[in-house]
C-alpha positions as a printed NumPy array, in Angstrom:
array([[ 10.307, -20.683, -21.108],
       [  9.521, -19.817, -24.873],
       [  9.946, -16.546, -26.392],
       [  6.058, -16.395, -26.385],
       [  6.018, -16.336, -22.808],
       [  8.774, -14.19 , -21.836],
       [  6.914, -11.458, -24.014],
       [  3.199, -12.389, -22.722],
       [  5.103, -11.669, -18.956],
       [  6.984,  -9.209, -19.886],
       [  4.023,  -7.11 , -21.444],
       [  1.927,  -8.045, -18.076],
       [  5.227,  -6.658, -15.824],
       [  4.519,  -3.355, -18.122],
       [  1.091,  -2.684, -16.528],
       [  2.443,  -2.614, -12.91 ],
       [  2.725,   1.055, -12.96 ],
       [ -0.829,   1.69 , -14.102],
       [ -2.435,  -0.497, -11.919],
       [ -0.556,   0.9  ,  -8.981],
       [ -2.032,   4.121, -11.053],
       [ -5.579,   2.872, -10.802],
       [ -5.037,   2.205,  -7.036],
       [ -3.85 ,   5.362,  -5.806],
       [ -6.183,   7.345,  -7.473],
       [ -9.791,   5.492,  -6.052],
       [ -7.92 ,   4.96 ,  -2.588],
       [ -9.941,   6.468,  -0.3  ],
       [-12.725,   7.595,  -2.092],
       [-15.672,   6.069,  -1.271],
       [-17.705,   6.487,  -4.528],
       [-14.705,   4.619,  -5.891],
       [-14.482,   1.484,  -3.563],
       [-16.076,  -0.918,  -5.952],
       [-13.249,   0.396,  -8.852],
       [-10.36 ,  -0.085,  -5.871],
       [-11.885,  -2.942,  -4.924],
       [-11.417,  -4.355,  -8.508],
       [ -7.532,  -2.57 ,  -9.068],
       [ -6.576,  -4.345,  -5.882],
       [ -8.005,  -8.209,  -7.364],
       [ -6.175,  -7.252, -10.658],
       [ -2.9  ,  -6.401,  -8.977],
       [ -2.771,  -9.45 ,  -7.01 ],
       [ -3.903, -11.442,  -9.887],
       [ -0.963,  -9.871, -12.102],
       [  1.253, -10.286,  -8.788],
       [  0.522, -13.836,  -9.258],
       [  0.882, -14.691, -12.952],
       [  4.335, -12.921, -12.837],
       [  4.95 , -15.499,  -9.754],
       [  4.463, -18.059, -12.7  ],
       [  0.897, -18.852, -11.242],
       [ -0.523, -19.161, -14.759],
       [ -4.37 , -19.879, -13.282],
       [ -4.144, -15.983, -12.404],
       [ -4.83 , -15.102, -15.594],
       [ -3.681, -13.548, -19.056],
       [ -2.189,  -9.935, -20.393],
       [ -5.569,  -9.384, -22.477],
       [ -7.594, -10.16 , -19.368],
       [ -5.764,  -7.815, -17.129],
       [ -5.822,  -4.975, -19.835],
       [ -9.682,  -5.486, -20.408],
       [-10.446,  -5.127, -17.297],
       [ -8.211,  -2.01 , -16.067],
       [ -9.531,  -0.106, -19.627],
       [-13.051,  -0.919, -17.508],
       [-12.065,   0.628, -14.376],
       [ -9.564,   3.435, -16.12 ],
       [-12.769,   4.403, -17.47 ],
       [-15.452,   4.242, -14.343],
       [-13.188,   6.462, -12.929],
       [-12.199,   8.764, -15.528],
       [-15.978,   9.376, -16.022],
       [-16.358,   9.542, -12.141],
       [-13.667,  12.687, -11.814],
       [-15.327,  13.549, -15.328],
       [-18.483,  14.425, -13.478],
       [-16.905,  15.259, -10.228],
       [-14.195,  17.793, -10.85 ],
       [-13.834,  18.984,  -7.65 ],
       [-12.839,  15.271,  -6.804],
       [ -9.582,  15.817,  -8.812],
       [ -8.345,  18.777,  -6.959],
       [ -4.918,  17.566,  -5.536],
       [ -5.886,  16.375,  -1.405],
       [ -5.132,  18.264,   1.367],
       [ -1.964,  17.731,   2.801],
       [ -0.29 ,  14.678,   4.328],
       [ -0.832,  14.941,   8.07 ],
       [  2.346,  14.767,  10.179],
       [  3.634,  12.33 ,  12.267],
       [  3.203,  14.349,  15.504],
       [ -0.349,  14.596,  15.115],
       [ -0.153,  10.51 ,  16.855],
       [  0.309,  12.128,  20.176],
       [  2.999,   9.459,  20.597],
       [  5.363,   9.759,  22.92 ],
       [  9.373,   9.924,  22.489],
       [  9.664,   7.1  ,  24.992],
       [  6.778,   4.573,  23.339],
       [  8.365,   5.248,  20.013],
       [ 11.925,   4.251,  21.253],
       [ 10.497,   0.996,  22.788],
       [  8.634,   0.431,  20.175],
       [ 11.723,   0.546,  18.085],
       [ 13.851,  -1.582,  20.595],
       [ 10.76 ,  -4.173,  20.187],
       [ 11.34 ,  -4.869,  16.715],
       [ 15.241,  -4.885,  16.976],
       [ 15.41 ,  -7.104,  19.817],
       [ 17.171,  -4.39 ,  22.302],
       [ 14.291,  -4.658,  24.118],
       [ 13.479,  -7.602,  26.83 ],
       [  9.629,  -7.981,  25.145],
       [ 10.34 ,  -9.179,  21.615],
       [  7.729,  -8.333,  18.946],
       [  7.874, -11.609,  17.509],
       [  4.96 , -11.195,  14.714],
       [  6.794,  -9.716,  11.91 ],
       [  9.412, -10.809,   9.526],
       [ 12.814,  -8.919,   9.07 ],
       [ 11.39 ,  -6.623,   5.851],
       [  8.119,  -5.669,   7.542],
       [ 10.303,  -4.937,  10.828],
       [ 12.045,  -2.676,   8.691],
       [  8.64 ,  -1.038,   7.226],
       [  7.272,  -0.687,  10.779],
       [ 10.282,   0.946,  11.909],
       [ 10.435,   3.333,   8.745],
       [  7.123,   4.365,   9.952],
       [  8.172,   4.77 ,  13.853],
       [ 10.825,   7.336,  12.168],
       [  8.188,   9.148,  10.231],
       [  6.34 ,   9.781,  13.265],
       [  9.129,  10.351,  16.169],
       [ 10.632,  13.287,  12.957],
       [  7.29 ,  14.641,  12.091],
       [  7.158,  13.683,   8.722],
       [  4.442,  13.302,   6.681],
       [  2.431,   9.923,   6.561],
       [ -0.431,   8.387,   5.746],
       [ -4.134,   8.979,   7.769],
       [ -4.067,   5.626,   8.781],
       [ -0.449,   5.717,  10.071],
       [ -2.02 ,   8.56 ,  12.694],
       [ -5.315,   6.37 ,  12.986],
       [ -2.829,   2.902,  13.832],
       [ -0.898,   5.309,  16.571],
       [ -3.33 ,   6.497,  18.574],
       [ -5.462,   3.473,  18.847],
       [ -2.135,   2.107,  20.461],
       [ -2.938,   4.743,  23.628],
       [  0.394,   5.078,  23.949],
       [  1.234,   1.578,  24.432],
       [  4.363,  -0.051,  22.514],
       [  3.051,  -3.546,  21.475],
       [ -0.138,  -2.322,  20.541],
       [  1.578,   0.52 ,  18.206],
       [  4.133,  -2.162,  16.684],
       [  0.673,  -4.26 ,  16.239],
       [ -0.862,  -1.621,  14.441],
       [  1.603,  -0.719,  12.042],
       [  2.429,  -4.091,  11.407],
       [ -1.143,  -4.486,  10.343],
       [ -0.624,  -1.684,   7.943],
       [  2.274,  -3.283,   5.597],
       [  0.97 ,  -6.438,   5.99 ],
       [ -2.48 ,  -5.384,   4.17 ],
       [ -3.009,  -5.468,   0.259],
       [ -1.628,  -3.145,  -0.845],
       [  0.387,  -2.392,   2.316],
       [  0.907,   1.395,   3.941],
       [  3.683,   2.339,   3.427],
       [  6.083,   5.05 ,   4.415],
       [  7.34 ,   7.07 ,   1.614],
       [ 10.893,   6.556,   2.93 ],
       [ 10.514,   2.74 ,   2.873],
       [ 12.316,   1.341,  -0.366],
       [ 10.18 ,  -1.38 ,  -1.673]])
C-alpha cells in the first residue's frame, strides 16, 4: 500500500467519531430521519472503504457529504432549540416487566446451560445480548428499544433472546453501554 493510501485511509478512519456524532444526535428524531438515514449510508460506506472496498468511496466524498448533513441539522436544532435540550432520562431495565426466571433462561440459552440452544447468534453478539440481559435483570439504564424488544417477548425466553439479537444485529446495532465494542 503506498504512502498515498495509508494517509487517504487514515484521514477517512479520522471521521469515525463524527459520523458516529452525526448519528447519535438525529437518532430518534423524526424531523431528522432523512439526515440519519444519510449518516447511517455514510458510515457503512466509510465502514467499507476502510475494509479496503475501494468502490465505497473517497475521504472528499465522505467529508462533503457529512458538512451537508452537519449542517441540515445544525440549522434544524438552530430553529428548534428546545430540540437540543439534553433527553429525558434513560429508562431502566425493570421497566421490561421481565421476570428473574426468563432472564436466567434466557441467559442459559445463549451459553448453552440450557437444553434449548439459541442457535442464531454468533459468539460476540451472544455476548451483546447477554450484556443487555444484565442491564435489565440490575436495573440499569438502556435504551427504549431494549424495553420495547422485552416486552414484546411476553415473558417468553426465545422470543426475548430473538429480540435483542435483532437489536445488535441492526445498523448501527443497540447497544448496551456496558458492552465493549
Amino acid at each position: 500500500m503506498s504512502s498515498v493510501e495509508q494517509r487517504m485511509l487514515q484521514d477517512i478512519q479520522q471521521m469515525t467519531p463524527e459520523i458516529n456524532h452525526l448519528i447519535g444526535v438525529t437518532r430518534g428524531i423524526p424531523p431528522l430521519r432523512a439526515q440519519y438515514d444519510a449518516a447511517v449510508q455514510v458510515q457503512g460506506q466509510i465502514r467499507r472503504r476502510l475494509d479496503g472496498d475501494i468502490r465505497a468511496g473517497g475521504g472528499d466524498d465522505f467529508r462533503r457529504r457529512m458538512g451537508r448533513i452537519r449542517n441540515q441539522v445544525t440549522n434544524y436544532y438552530a430553529r428548534h432549540p428546545d430540540a437540543a435540550l439534553p433527553p429525558a432520562q434513560r429508562p431502566r431495565g425493570g421497566a421490561a416487566g421481565v421476570s428473574n426466571d426468563v432472564l436466567q433462561t434466557a441467559s442459559n440459552m445463549l451459553t448453552g446451560f440450557e437444553t434449548v440452544v439459541f442457535h442464531g447468534a454468533n459468539g460476540m453478539e451472544s455476548l451483546k445480548v447477554l450484556d443487555h440481559l444484565q442491564d435489565i435483570a440490575r436495573n440499569r439504564e438502556v435504551d427504549p428499544a431494549v424495553i420495547d424488544a422485552a416486552r414484546q417477548a411476553d415473558n417468553n425466553p426465545a422470543a426475548l433472546v430473538a429480540n435483542l439479537l435483532a437489536l445488535v444485529q441492526q445498523n448501527p446495532p443497540i447497544l448496551s453501554s456496558n458492552t465493549r465494542r
